[in-house]
Coordinates of C-alpha atoms and ligand atoms in Angstrom, one line a residue:
M1 CA 62.7 1.8 110.5
F2 CA 62.6 4.8 108.3
S3 CA 65.6 5.4 106.1
P4 CA 66.7 9.1 106.1
E5 CA 65.1 9.9 102.8
P6 CA 65.4 13.6 101.8
T7 CA 61.7 14.0 101.0
L8 CA 59.6 15.9 103.5
Q9 CA 60.0 19.6 103.6
T10 CA 63.0 19.6 101.4
S11 CA 61.2 20.5 98.2
A12 CA 59.9 24.0 97.5
R13 CA 57.7 22.6 94.8
P14 CA 54.1 22.1 95.8
S15 CA 52.9 18.6 96.3
V16 CA 49.6 16.8 95.9
D17 CA 47.6 13.8 97.1
L18 CA 45.9 11.4 94.7
H19 CA 44.5 8.9 97.2
C20 CA 42.3 9.8 100.1
H21 CA 38.9 9.0 101.7
S22 CA 36.1 11.0 103.2
T23 CA 32.8 10.3 105.0
A24 CA 31.3 9.5 101.6
S25 CA 33.0 6.1 102.2
D26 CA 35.1 5.1 105.3
G27 CA 37.0 8.2 106.1
T28 CA 36.0 10.4 109.1
C29 CA 36.4 13.9 107.6
R30 CA 33.7 15.4 105.4
P31 CA 34.7 15.9 101.7
A32 CA 35.1 19.7 102.3
E33 CA 37.2 19.1 105.4
V34 CA 39.5 16.9 103.4
V35 CA 40.0 19.7 101.0
R36 CA 40.6 22.2 103.8
L37 CA 43.2 19.9 105.3
A38 CA 44.9 19.7 101.9
H39 CA 44.9 23.4 101.6
A40 CA 46.3 23.8 105.2
A41 CA 49.0 21.3 104.4
G42 CA 50.1 23.4 101.4
L43 CA 49.0 20.8 98.8
S44 CA 48.2 22.4 95.4
G45 CA 46.2 19.4 94.0
L46 CA 43.9 16.7 95.2
A47 CA 41.9 13.8 94.0
L48 CA 39.3 12.4 96.4
T49 CA 39.1 8.6 95.9
D50 CA 36.3 7.2 98.1
H51 CA 35.6 3.5 97.9
D52 CA 33.1 2.6 95.2
T53 CA 31.3 6.0 95.3
V54 CA 31.5 9.5 93.8
A55 CA 29.0 11.0 96.3
G56 CA 31.7 13.2 97.9
L57 CA 33.0 14.8 94.7
P58 CA 30.6 17.7 94.4
E59 CA 31.2 19.0 97.9
A60 CA 34.9 18.5 97.6
A61 CA 35.1 20.1 94.2
A62 CA 33.2 23.2 95.4
E63 CA 35.5 23.6 98.4
A64 CA 38.5 23.1 96.2
R65 CA 37.3 25.9 93.9
R66 CA 36.8 28.2 96.8
L67 CA 40.3 27.6 98.2
G68 CA 42.1 27.5 94.9
V69 CA 43.2 23.8 95.3
D70 CA 43.3 22.0 91.9
F71 CA 40.9 19.1 91.9
L72 CA 40.5 15.9 90.0
T73 CA 37.6 13.5 90.1
G74 CA 38.5 10.2 91.7
I75 CA 37.2 6.9 93.0
E76 CA 38.8 3.7 94.4
V77 CA 36.9 0.6 93.0
S78 CA 37.3 -2.8 94.6
A79 CA 37.5 -5.2 91.6
A80 CA 36.7 -8.9 91.8
Y81 CA 39.9 -10.7 92.9
P82 CA 40.7 -14.0 94.7
R83 CA 41.4 -14.1 98.4
P84 CA 43.5 -13.3 100.3
G85 CA 44.4 -10.5 97.9
T86 CA 42.4 -7.3 97.1
M87 CA 42.5 -5.4 93.8
H88 CA 41.7 -1.7 94.3
L89 CA 41.6 0.4 91.1
L90 CA 41.9 4.1 91.3
G91 CA 40.0 6.1 88.7
Y92 CA 40.9 9.7 87.9
G93 CA 39.7 12.5 85.7
F94 CA 36.5 10.8 84.5
D95 CA 33.2 12.6 84.0
P96 CA 30.9 11.2 86.8
Q97 CA 27.8 12.0 84.7
A98 CA 29.0 10.0 81.7
V99 CA 26.6 7.1 80.9
S100 CA 29.4 4.5 81.2
F101 CA 30.4 5.8 84.6
R102 CA 26.9 6.1 86.0
K103 CA 26.3 2.5 85.0
L104 CA 29.4 1.4 86.8
A105 CA 28.6 3.5 89.9
R106 CA 25.1 2.0 90.1
R107 CA 26.4 -1.5 90.0
L108 CA 28.9 -0.7 92.8
A109 CA 26.2 1.0 95.0
L110 CA 23.8 -1.9 94.6
A111 CA 26.5 -4.5 95.4
R112 CA 27.5 -2.6 98.6
A113 CA 23.9 -2.4 99.7
E114 CA 23.4 -6.1 99.1
R115 CA 26.7 -6.9 100.9
A116 CA 25.8 -4.9 104.0
A117 CA 22.5 -6.8 104.3
L118 CA 24.3 -10.1 103.8
I119 CA 26.9 -9.3 106.5
V120 CA 24.2 -8.4 109.0
E121 CA 22.3 -11.6 108.2
R122 CA 25.4 -13.7 108.8
L123 CA 26.2 -11.8 112.0
N124 CA 22.7 -12.4 113.3
R125 CA 23.0 -16.1 112.3
A126 CA 26.2 -16.2 114.4
G127 CA 24.2 -14.9 117.3
V128 CA 25.4 -11.3 117.1
D129 CA 22.6 -8.8 117.7
V130 CA 23.1 -5.9 115.3
S131 CA 20.7 -4.5 112.8
L132 CA 21.1 -3.0 109.3
A133 CA 19.7 0.3 110.6
E134 CA 22.5 0.4 113.2
V135 CA 25.1 -0.2 110.5
H136 CA 23.5 2.5 108.3
A137 CA 23.6 4.9 111.2
E138 CA 27.4 4.5 111.4
A139 CA 27.7 5.0 107.7
G140 CA 25.7 8.3 107.7
G141 CA 22.1 7.2 106.8
P142 CA 20.0 4.7 104.9
D143 CA 21.4 5.6 101.5
A144 CA 25.0 5.7 102.6
N145 CA 27.8 3.7 101.1
V146 CA 28.5 1.0 103.7
G147 CA 32.0 -0.3 104.2
R148 CA 33.1 -3.0 106.7
P149 CA 34.6 -0.3 109.0
H150 CA 31.0 0.9 109.5
V151 CA 29.9 -2.6 110.5
A152 CA 32.9 -2.8 112.8
A153 CA 31.9 0.5 114.4
A154 CA 28.4 -0.8 115.0
L155 CA 29.8 -4.0 116.6
V156 CA 32.1 -2.0 118.9
R157 CA 29.3 0.4 119.8
K158 CA 27.1 -2.6 120.8
G159 CA 29.9 -4.3 122.7
H160 CA 30.3 -7.2 120.4
A161 CA 33.9 -6.3 119.7
V162 CA 36.5 -4.3 121.7
S163 CA 38.0 -2.6 118.7
T164 CA 37.7 -2.3 114.9
R165 CA 40.6 -4.7 114.6
D166 CA 38.9 -7.2 116.9
A167 CA 35.7 -6.9 114.8
F168 CA 37.6 -7.7 111.6
T169 CA 39.5 -10.6 113.2
R170 CA 36.4 -12.2 114.6
Y171 CA 33.7 -11.4 112.1
L172 CA 34.5 -9.2 109.1
G173 CA 37.9 -10.2 107.8
G174 CA 38.7 -13.1 105.5
G175 CA 37.9 -16.2 107.5
G176 CA 35.6 -14.3 109.9
A177 CA 32.1 -15.5 110.6
A178 CA 30.5 -12.8 108.6
Y179 CA 33.1 -12.3 105.8
V180 CA 31.4 -11.3 102.6
D181 CA 33.5 -10.1 99.7
T182 CA 31.5 -9.9 96.5
N183 CA 32.8 -7.3 94.1
P184 CA 30.6 -7.2 91.1
L185 CA 33.0 -5.9 88.5
D186 CA 36.2 -7.3 87.1
S187 CA 39.2 -5.2 86.3
A188 CA 38.4 -5.0 82.6
Q189 CA 34.9 -3.7 83.3
V190 CA 36.2 -1.1 85.7
I191 CA 38.9 0.1 83.4
D192 CA 36.6 0.3 80.4
G193 CA 33.9 2.2 82.4
V194 CA 36.3 4.8 83.7
R195 CA 38.1 5.2 80.3
R196 CA 34.9 5.6 78.4
A197 CA 34.0 8.4 80.8
G198 CA 37.2 10.2 79.9
G199 CA 39.3 9.0 82.8
M200 CA 42.3 6.8 83.5
V201 CA 43.0 4.0 86.0
S202 CA 45.9 3.3 88.3
L203 CA 46.4 0.2 90.5
A204 CA 46.3 1.2 94.2
H205 CA 48.8 -0.3 96.6
P206 CA 49.9 -3.1 94.3
L207 CA 51.3 -5.3 97.1
Q208 CA 47.8 -5.8 98.3
L209 CA 47.3 -8.1 95.4
R210 CA 49.4 -10.4 97.6
R211 CA 51.1 -12.1 94.6
R212 CA 53.6 -14.8 95.5
D213 CA 56.6 -12.9 94.4
F214 CA 57.5 -9.8 92.3
A215 CA 57.5 -11.7 89.0
Q216 CA 53.8 -12.8 89.7
L217 CA 53.0 -9.2 90.6
E218 CA 54.6 -8.0 87.3
A219 CA 52.5 -10.5 85.3
Q220 CA 49.3 -9.3 86.9
V221 CA 50.2 -5.6 86.4
R222 CA 51.0 -6.4 82.7
E223 CA 47.6 -8.0 82.3
L224 CA 45.9 -4.9 83.7
A225 CA 48.0 -2.7 81.4
E226 CA 46.8 -4.7 78.5
Q227 CA 43.3 -4.1 79.6
G228 CA 43.9 -0.4 79.4
M229 CA 45.2 0.5 82.8
E230 CA 47.6 3.5 82.5
G231 CA 49.0 4.1 86.0
L232 CA 50.7 2.4 88.9
E233 CA 50.6 3.7 92.5
T234 CA 54.3 3.7 93.3
V235 CA 54.1 5.9 96.4
H236 CA 51.7 5.0 99.2
S237 CA 51.8 5.1 103.0
G238 CA 52.3 1.3 103.1
H239 CA 55.4 1.3 100.8
D240 CA 58.9 1.3 102.1
T241 CA 61.8 2.6 100.1
E242 CA 62.6 -0.7 98.4
T243 CA 59.0 -1.1 97.4
V244 CA 58.8 2.4 95.9
G245 CA 62.0 1.7 93.9
R246 CA 60.7 -1.7 92.6
L247 CA 57.3 -0.3 91.6
T248 CA 58.9 2.8 90.0
R249 CA 61.1 0.5 87.8
L250 CA 58.1 -1.6 87.0
A251 CA 56.0 1.4 86.0
D252 CA 59.0 2.5 83.8
R253 CA 59.3 -0.9 82.1
L254 CA 55.6 -1.1 81.3
G255 CA 55.1 2.5 80.3
L256 CA 52.7 3.2 83.2
M257 CA 52.3 6.7 84.8
P258 CA 53.4 6.8 88.5
T259 CA 50.7 7.9 90.9
G260 CA 50.8 8.3 94.6
G261 CA 48.8 9.2 97.7
S262 CA 48.5 9.0 101.4
D263 CA 45.4 6.8 101.6
F264 CA 44.2 9.2 104.3
H265 CA 41.1 8.0 106.2
G266 CA 41.0 10.6 109.0
A267 CA 40.7 9.2 112.5
N268 CA 40.1 5.7 111.1
K269 CA 43.9 5.5 110.4
P270 CA 45.2 8.2 112.6
W271 CA 48.9 7.5 111.7
I272 CA 48.3 8.7 108.1
R273 CA 48.5 12.4 107.3
L274 CA 47.0 13.9 104.1
G275 CA 49.7 14.6 101.5
E276 CA 52.3 12.3 103.2
A277 CA 53.1 8.7 102.3
G278 CA 55.7 7.4 104.8
R279 CA 58.3 10.2 104.6
R280 CA 57.5 11.1 101.1
V281 CA 55.3 13.6 99.4
I282 CA 53.6 13.3 96.0
P283 CA 55.0 15.5 93.3
R284 CA 52.8 18.0 91.6
E285 CA 54.0 16.7 88.2
W286 CA 52.1 13.5 88.7
F287 CA 48.8 15.4 89.2
D288 CA 49.5 17.4 86.0
A289 CA 50.3 14.3 84.0
V290 CA 47.0 12.7 85.1
R291 CA 45.1 15.8 84.3
E292 CA 46.8 16.2 81.0
R293 CA 46.1 12.6 80.0
T294 CA 42.5 12.7 81.0
G295 CA 41.8 16.2 79.8
A296 CA 42.9 15.3 76.3
R297 CA 40.6 12.3 76.4
K298 CA 37.6 14.4 77.5
A299 CA 38.2 16.7 74.5
E300 CA 38.1 13.7 72.2
R301 CA 34.8 12.5 73.7
E302 CA 33.2 16.0 73.5
H303 CA 34.3 16.2 69.8
A304 CA 32.9 12.9 68.9
P305 CA 29.3 13.9 68.3
A306 CA 30.4 16.9 66.1
V307 CA 32.3 14.5 63.9
L308 CA 29.4 12.2 63.7
N309 CA 27.1 15.1 62.7
E310 CA 29.5 16.1 59.9
H311 CA 29.3 12.6 58.5
A312 CA 25.6 12.5 58.9
G313 CA 25.4 15.7 56.9
I314 CA 27.3 14.4 53.9
Ligands
AMP1 P1 35.4 -2.6 102.5 O1 35.8 -1.7 101.3 O2 34.0 -2.4 102.9 O3 35.7 -4.1 102.2 O4 36.3 -2.2 103.7 C1 37.7 -2.1 103.5 C2 38.2 -1.2 104.6 O5 38.3 -2.0 105.8 C3 39.6 -0.7 104.3 O6 39.6 0.7 104.5 C4 40.5 -1.3 105.3 O7 41.4 -0.4 105.8 C5 39.6 -1.8 106.4 N1 40.1 -3.1 106.9 C6 40.3 -4.2 106.3 N2 40.8 -5.2 107.1 C7 40.9 -4.6 108.3 C8 41.4 -5.1 109.6 N3 41.9 -6.3 109.7 N4 41.4 -4.2 110.6 C9 40.9 -2.9 110.4 N5 40.5 -2.4 109.3 C10 40.5 -3.3 108.2
ZN2 ZN1 39.1 2.8 103.0
FE3 FE1 42.6 0.5 99.0
FE4 FE1 42.2 3.8 99.8

């Protein structure tokens, strides 16, 4: 049950969302629609964080400019991590055109394409008639970023499963006949790639690491911080009040910036509304802190060649 927390609609300060998905990955709203929803909900800042892709950012950024919503580049990268846990790293404020980032994005795109083919192969071997083309159609085309929800949609459409949940249980989830979970990059590589592109990284929904207890979780977060991670997602739709409290104290102890978001996926998770995480909202200050941290870093990077030239001239 929800505790009567005084969060929604009690603050006159504008709030933001730092975790949401569009049709560029497994959300159901186009990037521009997500921004329009944010604007309509009264949010003053947004980061679009599609799974393993930045394909939605240009469209979202343009709409944000048009509507006067402050916008940060974002991505949610699945890093290599042992089952049954998952490690999702949120990148913010990076330059998508930076060489380090483009390398990272290419690796992710390739791995997703290979995984989609492998899943279909395993489904076929298990006697399930579905093609890669049918999966691509659910994802929005042959070059689309394929997530398991798209495969699930194809299975439901073809009558092989009665629902997304059913498709995951029988085929796509851990232990399913066509479970493939190959994430090509480890956390250090993701953090390095994002930071070198001027951005920062925060650990999404930390409980999904599925550590045995909070001490184990803390050890894992500490290791990520040592690798250069700077944020911790303390507020998320899946966090109850106790979890928010524990994660907030952990962030404090480790000197990590708190981040938060709804993890909005449109109709794929209809109970989640943009800008809301349980009964909480995400404070504007968190957006400003991320922007400040990454903005300063960008300046450093842009100044680097000038400094080099100076030395070269001596
Ligand atoms: P992917 O990034 O391709 O591995 O897909 C992950 C997505 O699948 C996430 O958005 C999850 O919400 C969704 N997902 C994972 N497990 C399940 C499940 N058991 N039922 C429904 N959706 C799931
Ligand atoms: Zn998702
Ligand atoms: Fe996630
Ligand atoms: Fe997410």
